[in-house]
XYZ file of N, CA and C in Angstrom:
354
model
N 24.445 -27.337 -2.132
C 25.033 -25.475 -1.494
C 24.611 -24.873 -2.653
N 23.765 -24.043 -2.712
C 23.986 -22.906 -3.760
C 24.944 -21.476 -3.928
N 26.100 -21.321 -4.529
C 27.182 -20.571 -4.198
C 27.150 -19.282 -5.274
N 26.512 -17.892 -4.961
C 26.170 -17.250 -5.339
C 27.181 -15.452 -5.339
N 27.456 -15.625 -6.730
C 28.881 -14.720 -7.001
C 27.426 -12.855 -7.183
N 28.717 -12.389 -6.699
C 28.547 -10.386 -6.634
C 27.726 -10.101 -8.459
N 26.736 -9.597 -8.237
C 26.548 -9.092 -9.773
C 27.407 -8.009 -9.926
N 26.990 -7.936 -11.830
C 28.398 -7.407 -12.282
C 29.491 -8.181 -13.152
N 30.067 -6.789 -13.992
C 31.196 -7.153 -14.954
C 32.654 -7.733 -14.285
N 33.133 -8.667 -14.515
C 34.297 -8.991 -14.197
C 35.542 -10.458 -15.149
N 36.738 -10.627 -14.620
C 37.474 -10.982 -15.633
C 38.207 -11.853 -15.025
N 38.435 -12.939 -15.867
C 38.590 -14.545 -15.606
C 40.416 -14.757 -16.525
N 41.164 -15.501 -15.397
C 42.379 -15.939 -16.192
C 42.418 -17.285 -16.047
N 43.014 -17.979 -17.426
C 43.720 -19.480 -16.859
C 44.825 -19.495 -17.162
N 45.632 -20.396 -16.613
C 47.160 -20.769 -17.511
C 46.812 -22.364 -16.765
N 47.955 -22.944 -17.468
C 48.554 -24.074 -17.651
C 49.496 -24.371 -18.316
N 50.078 -25.668 -18.152
C 51.193 -26.231 -19.094
C 51.039 -27.355 -19.596
N 51.117 -27.412 -20.847
C 50.735 -28.514 -21.685
C 52.058 -29.664 -22.468
N 52.197 -30.265 -22.070
C 53.414 -30.950 -22.959
C 54.921 -29.903 -23.441
N 54.626 -29.216 -21.963
C 55.842 -28.373 -21.786
C 55.657 -26.571 -22.204
N 54.646 -26.855 -22.902
C 54.050 -25.379 -23.964
C 53.022 -24.459 -22.714
N 52.894 -23.234 -22.349
C 52.314 -22.774 -21.346
C 51.545 -21.994 -22.203
N 50.145 -22.348 -22.092
C 49.066 -21.981 -22.525
C 47.971 -21.180 -21.596
N 47.712 -19.750 -21.565
C 47.181 -18.899 -21.243
C 45.730 -18.437 -21.535
N 44.655 -17.769 -21.301
C 43.270 -17.507 -21.581
C 43.271 -16.508 -20.447
N 42.051 -15.944 -21.350
C 41.533 -14.998 -20.172
C 40.285 -14.683 -21.130
N 39.667 -13.752 -20.319
C 38.205 -13.189 -20.844
C 37.080 -12.390 -20.263
N 36.483 -11.822 -20.458
C 35.789 -10.934 -19.726
C 34.047 -11.954 -19.400
N 33.392 -11.854 -18.197
C 32.104 -12.031 -18.087
C 31.159 -11.592 -17.794
N 29.924 -11.768 -16.898
C 28.963 -11.325 -16.684
C 28.253 -11.707 -15.805
N 27.716 -11.256 -14.077
C 26.980 -11.508 -13.483
C 25.524 -11.158 -13.780
N 24.400 -11.555 -13.655
C 23.321 -10.960 -13.839
C 22.180 -11.794 -12.921
N 21.224 -11.155 -12.460
C 20.617 -11.819 -11.893
C 19.564 -12.692 -12.370
N 18.552 -13.406 -12.256
C 17.844 -14.507 -12.934
C 16.557 -14.326 -12.357
N 15.275 -14.060 -13.284
C 14.523 -13.971 -12.309
C 13.433 -15.212 -13.007
N 13.119 -16.313 -11.984
C 12.822 -17.067 -12.450
C 10.768 -17.342 -13.407
N 10.707 -16.540 -12.748
C 9.271 -16.429 -12.721
C 8.779 -15.589 -13.967
N 9.690 -14.960 -14.940
C 9.339 -14.522 -15.884
C 10.075 -15.553 -17.392
N 10.341 -16.534 -16.501
C 10.615 -17.740 -17.497
C 9.406 -18.913 -17.712
N 9.024 -18.712 -16.232
C 7.602 -20.065 -16.479
C 6.517 -19.344 -15.672
N 5.416 -19.193 -16.848
C 4.205 -18.366 -16.574
C 3.318 -19.359 -16.194
N 3.151 -20.714 -16.280
C 2.345 -21.355 -15.754
C 1.984 -21.777 -14.172
N 0.974 -21.614 -13.706
C 0.948 -22.110 -12.284
C 1.823 -23.827 -12.137
N 2.067 -23.828 -11.188
C 3.029 -25.436 -10.905
C 1.823 -25.753 -9.698
N 0.898 -26.311 -9.996
C -0.128 -26.855 -9.118
C 0.359 -27.933 -8.381
N 1.288 -29.051 -8.268
C 1.778 -29.500 -7.112
C 2.465 -28.885 -6.176
N 3.311 -27.572 -6.399
C 3.516 -26.662 -5.560
C 2.463 -25.931 -4.625
N 1.636 -25.864 -5.385
C 0.628 -25.284 -4.936
C -0.394 -25.514 -4.007
N -0.492 -27.002 -4.261
C -0.923 -27.845 -3.581
C 0.103 -28.651 -1.871
N 1.394 -28.128 -2.604
C 2.338 -28.359 -1.308
C 2.001 -27.493 -0.496
N 1.945 -26.220 -0.836
C 2.051 -24.928 0.188
C 0.761 -25.188 0.620
N -0.072 -25.775 0.164
C -1.398 -25.535 1.116
C -1.786 -26.232 1.629
N -1.363 -27.779 1.867
C -1.386 -28.775 2.828
C 0.138 -28.094 3.695
N 1.067 -27.253 3.609
C 1.902 -27.649 4.639
C 1.355 -26.313 5.593
N 0.772 -25.564 5.251
C 0.197 -24.528 5.844
C -1.285 -24.450 6.266
N -1.557 -25.810 5.770
C -3.297 -25.443 6.793
C -3.709 -24.803 6.014
N -3.920 -24.766 4.607
C -4.557 -23.959 3.814
C -5.773 -24.935 2.731
N -6.324 -24.745 2.328
C -7.145 -25.446 0.795
C -7.174 -24.715 0.052
N -7.283 -25.977 -1.397
C -7.347 -25.040 -3.013
C -8.602 -25.123 -3.411
N -8.691 -23.264 -3.766
C -10.100 -23.906 -4.713
C -10.009 -23.574 -6.241
N -10.954 -24.517 -6.789
C -10.734 -23.606 -8.163
C -11.922 -23.047 -8.724
N -11.325 -22.526 -9.703
C -12.801 -21.627 -10.649
C -14.128 -22.367 -10.812
N -15.157 -21.710 -9.834
C -15.845 -21.966 -9.867
C -16.836 -22.407 -8.741
N -15.776 -22.340 -7.873
C -16.135 -22.887 -6.243
C -16.673 -21.343 -5.454
N -16.475 -20.515 -6.136
C -16.824 -19.168 -5.647
C -17.997 -19.530 -3.964
N -18.958 -20.222 -4.324
C -19.585 -20.038 -2.817
C -18.441 -20.797 -1.664
N -17.868 -21.712 -1.948
C -17.113 -22.699 -0.977
C -16.343 -21.780 -0.456
N -15.436 -20.921 -1.742
C -14.698 -19.972 -1.367
C -15.550 -19.241 0.395
N -16.155 -18.552 -0.106
C -16.941 -17.095 0.583
C -17.613 -17.816 2.147
N -18.160 -19.392 1.967
C -18.290 -20.384 3.784
C -17.228 -20.254 3.807
N -16.519 -20.869 3.400
C -14.953 -21.288 4.181
C -14.664 -19.633 4.680
N -14.084 -18.694 4.009
C -14.024 -17.336 4.515
C -14.914 -16.494 6.078
N -15.968 -17.035 5.306
C -17.234 -16.479 6.475
C -16.876 -17.251 7.807
N -16.440 -18.653 7.626
C -16.565 -19.304 8.639
C -15.305 -19.488 9.563
N -14.215 -18.484 9.341
C -13.406 -18.136 10.060
C -13.236 -17.572 11.086
N -12.919 -18.319 12.499
C -13.138 -17.139 13.696
C -12.210 -16.014 13.586
N -11.414 -16.136 13.119
C -10.250 -15.110 13.295
C -11.072 -13.790 12.537
N -11.888 -14.195 11.667
C -12.213 -13.080 10.607
C -13.336 -11.452 11.429
N -12.982 -10.353 11.240
C -13.928 -9.365 12.536
C -14.121 -8.627 11.274
N -15.264 -7.892 11.946
C -15.248 -6.928 11.070
C -14.283 -5.501 11.599
N -14.185 -5.010 10.441
C -12.821 -3.919 11.224
C -14.469 -2.138 11.284
N -14.043 -1.481 11.411
C -14.933 0.030 11.562
C -13.519 1.161 11.725
N -14.096 1.435 10.291
C -13.180 3.011 10.734
C -14.265 3.924 11.052
N -13.831 4.873 11.711
C -14.316 6.656 12.286
C -13.537 7.395 12.076
N -13.826 8.443 11.454
C -12.734 9.232 10.838
C -13.334 10.447 11.241
N -13.203 11.609 12.262
C -13.907 12.714 13.126
C -12.760 13.755 12.521
N -13.263 15.015 12.398
C -12.595 16.016 11.660
C -13.485 17.349 12.245
N -12.256 17.852 13.038
C -12.824 19.163 14.064
C -12.482 20.244 12.667
N -13.504 20.583 12.805
C -12.995 22.381 12.027
C -13.218 23.632 13.001
N -12.077 24.478 12.938
C -12.050 25.681 13.763
C -13.389 26.533 13.393
N -14.062 27.167 14.484
C -15.365 27.743 14.172
C -14.690 29.050 13.333
N -13.734 29.601 13.207
C -13.156 30.672 12.526
C -13.119 30.120 11.227
N -12.851 29.167 10.764
C -13.276 29.030 9.311
C -14.363 28.761 8.030
N -15.123 28.743 9.069
C -16.604 29.353 9.051
C -16.999 30.569 8.614
N -16.924 31.148 7.429
C -17.544 32.863 6.547
C -18.886 33.099 7.300
N -19.548 32.350 7.335
C -20.878 32.640 7.197
C -21.198 33.379 9.197
N -20.657 32.500 10.035
C -20.342 32.738 11.629
C -19.936 34.412 11.443
N -18.393 34.213 11.104
C -17.792 35.671 10.579
C -18.828 37.101 10.583
N -19.625 36.532 9.251
C -20.594 37.866 8.641
C -21.731 37.864 9.496
N -22.155 36.941 10.617
C -23.380 37.123 11.256
C -23.073 37.982 12.223
N -22.038 37.211 13.145
C -21.331 37.937 14.290
C -21.286 39.641 13.489
N -20.335 39.517 12.255
C -20.051 40.833 12.137
C -21.410 42.075 12.058
N -22.499 41.531 11.382
C -23.759 42.362 11.344
C -24.152 42.176 12.395
N -24.380 41.428 13.486
C -24.855 41.461 14.662
C -24.519 42.656 15.412
N -22.722 42.428 15.768
C -22.137 43.439 16.334
C -22.389 45.028 15.756
N -22.294 45.187 14.393
C -22.736 46.518 13.905
C -24.252 47.218 14.136
N -25.563 46.396 13.877
C -26.492 46.517 14.295
C -26.132 47.446 15.962
N -25.608 46.859 16.452
C -25.685 47.315 18.209
C -25.213 48.082 18.304
N -23.788 48.123 17.828
C -23.077 49.730 17.501
C -24.094 51.065 16.896
N -24.904 50.389 16.003
C -25.408 51.540 15.261
C -26.719 51.676 16.163
N -26.935 50.869 16.970
C -28.797 51.311 17.657
C -28.114 52.100 18.992
N -26.905 51.687 19.812
C -25.949 52.400 20.687
C -25.896 53.244 20.387
N -25.583 54.094 19.270
C -25.092 55.048 18.756
C -26.250 56.007 18.589
N -27.116 55.559 18.013
C -29.122 56.512 17.699
C -29.155 56.775 18.607
N -29.349 56.026 19.623
C -30.246 56.081 20.690
C -29.555 56.535 21.703
N -28.484 56.597 21.449
C -27.188 57.632 23.118
C -27.195 56.710 23.601
N -27.219 54.780 23.934
C -27.079 54.270 24.886
C -25.546 54.143 25.549
N -24.833 55.089 25.139
C -23.339 54.741 25.542
C -22.989 55.647 27.176
C-alpha cells in the first residue's frame, strides 16, 4: 500500500538512549511531488500492449496508416457530425436598407408637397 504524505516542508526529531546516554537528532525535510513521466521519456511497449489488450483495442506501428484508416472507417459507432450555424441579423443593422427607405420617404414627401397632395 502506498502511503502519501502531505506536500511541503516539515520537521523531524528522534530521541533514544544508548548505553545510558540520551541521543537526540532533528532536522528539516521537504516532500515534493514526483512526476515520473519526466524521468522516463521512452514508450513502454509492453504496457501499451497490455492496455490495448484489456480495452479491446489494437496497436498500429508506423507505416500502417492504411490499416489504421480502414479500422477507423469500419467502426459502427463512427458517424459524421454536421454543424449548422444560423445567424439572424436584425434588419435595422443593414444601413443600405435604412438609406433606401429614407430616400423613398423623402421623395414621397417632396412629391406630395410639390403637387399639394395633403
